[in-house]
Amino acid sequence: MGQILAIDYGKARCGIAATDDFQIIASALDTVETKNIFVFLQQYLKENNVEGIVIGLPTDLKGNLSAIEEDILKTIEELKSQFPTIEIHRMDERYTSKMASFYISQSGKSKKKREEKGLIDKISATLILQNFLEQKQR
């Protein structure tokens, strides 16, 4: 068994989360500038056994896709091209940023730390991954 990564894709940066090798626990990993995502993934995949990548599916309350979906689809095509043996999954990411902000605020972090966008992105990726793991178990 290998890890599963999650990507909370954004125009400026991507939050990254990963499971353990047994796919039990989702943990925040890093925040990477979007322009460097493939450099990060190439290095990470060299050093770790990864069998899947989950990418957030950005929809609004009515189920309409957001404008960033076009960029995500291009990224998915590039992922499939560069890493053909890795499965790509999609997972609804509604509310993950709001939930991440809430959890961070409850953690006792300073206001400055709570407003750090990179931290929110990492936690959002973790929530996407945790939701994926829970859905997979059903």
JSON list of N, CA and C in Angstrom, two decimals, residues 89-120:
[
{"chain": "A", "resi": 89, "resn": "HIS", "atom": "N", "xyz": [-8.05, 11.16, -8.25]},
{"chain": "A", "resi": 89, "resn": "HIS", "atom": "CA", "xyz": [-9.41, 11.16, -7.74]},
{"chain": "A", "resi": 89, "resn": "HIS", "atom": "C", "xyz": [-9.85, 12.60, -7.54]},
{"chain": "A", "resi": 90, "resn": "ARG", "atom": "N", "xyz": [-11.14, 12.82, -7.52]},
{"chain": "A", "resi": 90, "resn": "ARG", "atom": "CA", "xyz": [-11.70, 14.15, -7.22]},
{"chain": "A", "resi": 90, "resn": "ARG", "atom": "C", "xyz": [-12.54, 14.03, -5.96]},
{"chain": "A", "resi": 91, "resn": "MET", "atom": "N", "xyz": [-12.60, 15.11, -5.20]},
{"chain": "A", "resi": 91, "resn": "MET", "atom": "CA", "xyz": [-13.38, 15.14, -3.96]},
{"chain": "A", "resi": 91, "resn": "MET", "atom": "C", "xyz": [-13.95, 16.53, -3.77]},
{"chain": "A", "resi": 92, "resn": "ASP", "atom": "N", "xyz": [-15.23, 16.58, -3.47]},
{"chain": "A", "resi": 92, "resn": "ASP", "atom": "CA", "xyz": [-15.90, 17.86, -3.21]},
{"chain": "A", "resi": 92, "resn": "ASP", "atom": "C", "xyz": [-15.14, 18.62, -2.13]},
{"chain": "A", "resi": 93, "resn": "GLU", "atom": "N", "xyz": [-14.85, 19.88, -2.39]},
{"chain": "A", "resi": 93, "resn": "GLU", "atom": "CA", "xyz": [-14.10, 20.67, -1.42]},
{"chain": "A", "resi": 93, "resn": "GLU", "atom": "C", "xyz": [-14.93, 21.81, -0.82]},
{"chain": "A", "resi": 94, "resn": "ARG", "atom": "N", "xyz": [-16.24, 21.74, -0.98]},
{"chain": "A", "resi": 94, "resn": "ARG", "atom": "CA", "xyz": [-17.09, 22.78, -0.39]},
{"chain": "A", "resi": 94, "resn": "ARG", "atom": "C", "xyz": [-16.84, 22.89, 1.11]},
{"chain": "A", "resi": 95, "resn": "TYR", "atom": "N", "xyz": [-16.75, 24.08, 1.58]},
{"chain": "A", "resi": 95, "resn": "TYR", "atom": "CA", "xyz": [-16.61, 24.42, 3.00]},
{"chain": "A", "resi": 95, "resn": "TYR", "atom": "C", "xyz": [-15.24, 24.10, 3.60]},
{"chain": "A", "resi": 96, "resn": "THR", "atom": "N", "xyz": [-14.33, 23.48, 2.86]},
{"chain": "A", "resi": 96, "resn": "THR", "atom": "CA", "xyz": [-13.07, 23.09, 3.51]},
{"chain": "A", "resi": 96, "resn": "THR", "atom": "C", "xyz": [-12.28, 24.30, 4.00]},
{"chain": "A", "resi": 97, "resn": "SER", "atom": "N", "xyz": [-12.27, 25.40, 3.26]},
{"chain": "A", "resi": 97, "resn": "SER", "atom": "CA", "xyz": [-11.53, 26.58, 3.71]},
{"chain": "A", "resi": 97, "resn": "SER", "atom": "C", "xyz": [-12.17, 27.17, 4.96]},
{"chain": "A", "resi": 98, "resn": "LYS", "atom": "N", "xyz": [-13.50, 27.20, 4.99]},
{"chain": "A", "resi": 98, "resn": "LYS", "atom": "CA", "xyz": [-14.18, 27.73, 6.18]},
{"chain": "A", "resi": 98, "resn": "LYS", "atom": "C", "xyz": [-13.96, 26.82, 7.38]},
{"chain": "A", "resi": 99, "resn": "MET", "atom": "N", "xyz": [-14.02, 25.52, 7.16]},
{"chain": "A", "resi": 99, "resn": "MET", "atom": "CA", "xyz": [-13.77, 24.58, 8.24]},
{"chain": "A", "resi": 99, "resn": "MET", "atom": "C", "xyz": [-12.33, 24.69, 8.72]},
{"chain": "A", "resi": 100, "resn": "ALA", "atom": "N", "xyz": [-11.39, 24.83, 7.80]},
{"chain": "A", "resi": 100, "resn": "ALA", "atom": "CA", "xyz": [-9.98, 24.98, 8.16]},
{"chain": "A", "resi": 100, "resn": "ALA", "atom": "C", "xyz": [-9.79, 26.22, 9.02]},
{"chain": "A", "resi": 101, "resn": "SER", "atom": "N", "xyz": [-10.39, 27.33, 8.62]},
{"chain": "A", "resi": 101, "resn": "SER", "atom": "CA", "xyz": [-10.29, 28.57, 9.40]},
{"chain": "A", "resi": 101, "resn": "SER", "atom": "C", "xyz": [-10.86, 28.38, 10.80]},
{"chain": "A", "resi": 102, "resn": "PHE", "atom": "N", "xyz": [-11.99, 27.68, 10.88]},
{"chain": "A", "resi": 102, "resn": "PHE", "atom": "CA", "xyz": [-12.62, 27.43, 12.18]},
{"chain": "A", "resi": 102, "resn": "PHE", "atom": "C", "xyz": [-11.72, 26.58, 13.07]},
{"chain": "A", "resi": 103, "resn": "TYR", "atom": "N", "xyz": [-11.18, 25.49, 12.52]},
{"chain": "A", "resi": 103, "resn": "TYR", "atom": "CA", "xyz": [-10.31, 24.62, 13.32]},
{"chain": "A", "resi": 103, "resn": "TYR", "atom": "C", "xyz": [-9.07, 25.34, 13.79]},
{"chain": "A", "resi": 104, "resn": "ILE", "atom": "N", "xyz": [-8.51, 26.16, 12.91]},
{"chain": "A", "resi": 104, "resn": "ILE", "atom": "CA", "xyz": [-7.32, 26.93, 13.29]},
{"chain": "A", "resi": 104, "resn": "ILE", "atom": "C", "xyz": [-7.67, 27.91, 14.42]},
{"chain": "A", "resi": 105, "resn": "SER", "atom": "N", "xyz": [-8.83, 28.55, 14.31]},
{"chain": "A", "resi": 105, "resn": "SER", "atom": "CA", "xyz": [-9.22, 29.51, 15.36]},
{"chain": "A", "resi": 105, "resn": "SER", "atom": "C", "xyz": [-9.45, 28.80, 16.69]},
{"chain": "A", "resi": 106, "resn": "GLN", "atom": "N", "xyz": [-9.91, 27.57, 16.66]},
{"chain": "A", "resi": 106, "resn": "GLN", "atom": "CA", "xyz": [-10.15, 26.81, 17.88]},
{"chain": "A", "resi": 106, "resn": "GLN", "atom": "C", "xyz": [-8.86, 26.25, 18.49]},
{"chain": "A", "resi": 107, "resn": "SER", "atom": "N", "xyz": [-7.79, 26.26, 17.70]},
{"chain": "A", "resi": 107, "resn": "SER", "atom": "CA", "xyz": [-6.54, 25.66, 18.15]},
{"chain": "A", "resi": 107, "resn": "SER", "atom": "C", "xyz": [-5.74, 26.57, 19.09]},
{"chain": "A", "resi": 108, "resn": "GLY", "atom": "N", "xyz": [-6.16, 27.81, 19.22]},
{"chain": "A", "resi": 108, "resn": "GLY", "atom": "CA", "xyz": [-5.44, 28.73, 20.09]},
{"chain": "A", "resi": 108, "resn": "GLY", "atom": "C", "xyz": [-4.29, 29.45, 19.41]},
{"chain": "A", "resi": 109, "resn": "LYS", "atom": "N", "xyz": [-4.18, 29.32, 18.10]},
{"chain": "A", "resi": 109, "resn": "LYS", "atom": "CA", "xyz": [-3.11, 30.00, 17.36]},
{"chain": "A", "resi": 109, "resn": "LYS", "atom": "C", "xyz": [-3.34, 31.51, 17.43]},
{"chain": "A", "resi": 110, "resn": "SER", "atom": "N", "xyz": [-2.26, 32.27, 17.28]},
{"chain": "A", "resi": 110, "resn": "SER", "atom": "CA", "xyz": [-2.35, 33.72, 17.29]},
{"chain": "A", "resi": 110, "resn": "SER", "atom": "C", "xyz": [-3.16, 34.18, 16.08]},
{"chain": "A", "resi": 111, "resn": "LYS", "atom": "N", "xyz": [-3.68, 35.41, 16.16]},
{"chain": "A", "resi": 111, "resn": "LYS", "atom": "CA", "xyz": [-4.47, 35.94, 15.05]},
{"chain": "A", "resi": 111, "resn": "LYS", "atom": "C", "xyz": [-3.66, 35.97, 13.76]},
{"chain": "A", "resi": 112, "resn": "LYS", "atom": "N", "xyz": [-2.39, 36.35, 13.88]},
{"chain": "A", "resi": 112, "resn": "LYS", "atom": "CA", "xyz": [-1.54, 36.40, 12.69]},
{"chain": "A", "resi": 112, "resn": "LYS", "atom": "C", "xyz": [-1.41, 35.01, 12.07]},
{"chain": "A", "resi": 113, "resn": "LYS", "atom": "N", "xyz": [-1.21, 33.98, 12.89]},
{"chain": "A", "resi": 113, "resn": "LYS", "atom": "CA", "xyz": [-1.08, 32.61, 12.40]},
{"chain": "A", "resi": 113, "resn": "LYS", "atom": "C", "xyz": [-2.40, 32.12, 11.79]},
{"chain": "A", "resi": 114, "resn": "ARG", "atom": "N", "xyz": [-3.53, 32.51, 12.42]},
{"chain": "A", "resi": 114, "resn": "ARG", "atom": "CA", "xyz": [-4.84, 32.09, 11.93]},
{"chain": "A", "resi": 114, "resn": "ARG", "atom": "C", "xyz": [-5.14, 32.65, 10.55]},
{"chain": "A", "resi": 115, "resn": "GLU", "atom": "N", "xyz": [-4.59, 33.83, 10.24]},
{"chain": "A", "resi": 115, "resn": "GLU", "atom": "CA", "xyz": [-4.85, 34.47, 8.96]},
{"chain": "A", "resi": 115, "resn": "GLU", "atom": "C", "xyz": [-3.87, 34.04, 7.87]},
{"chain": "A", "resi": 116, "resn": "GLU", "atom": "N", "xyz": [-2.88, 33.23, 8.23]},
{"chain": "A", "resi": 116, "resn": "GLU", "atom": "CA", "xyz": [-1.89, 32.78, 7.26]},
{"chain": "A", "resi": 116, "resn": "GLU", "atom": "C", "xyz": [-2.56, 31.87, 6.23]},
{"chain": "A", "resi": 117, "resn": "LYS", "atom": "N", "xyz": [-2.57, 32.31, 4.99]},
{"chain": "A", "resi": 117, "resn": "LYS", "atom": "CA", "xyz": [-3.28, 31.60, 3.92]},
{"chain": "A", "resi": 117, "resn": "LYS", "atom": "C", "xyz": [-2.68, 30.20, 3.67]},
{"chain": "A", "resi": 118, "resn": "GLY", "atom": "N", "xyz": [-1.38, 30.08, 3.76]},
{"chain": "A", "resi": 118, "resn": "GLY", "atom": "CA", "xyz": [-0.74, 28.79, 3.53]},
{"chain": "A", "resi": 118, "resn": "GLY", "atom": "C", "xyz": [-1.20, 27.74, 4.53]},
{"chain": "A", "resi": 119, "resn": "LEU", "atom": "N", "xyz": [-1.38, 28.13, 5.77]},
{"chain": "A", "resi": 119, "resn": "LEU", "atom": "CA", "xyz": [-1.86, 27.21, 6.79]},
{"chain": "A", "resi": 119, "resn": "LEU", "atom": "C", "xyz": [-3.28, 26.76, 6.47]},
{"chain": "A", "resi": 120, "resn": "ILE", "atom": "N", "xyz": [-4.12, 27.68, 6.06]},
{"chain": "A", "resi": 120, "resn": "ILE", "atom": "CA", "xyz": [-5.49, 27.34, 5.67]},
{"chain": "A", "resi": 120, "resn": "ILE", "atom": "C", "xyz": [-5.49, 26.37, 4.50]}
]
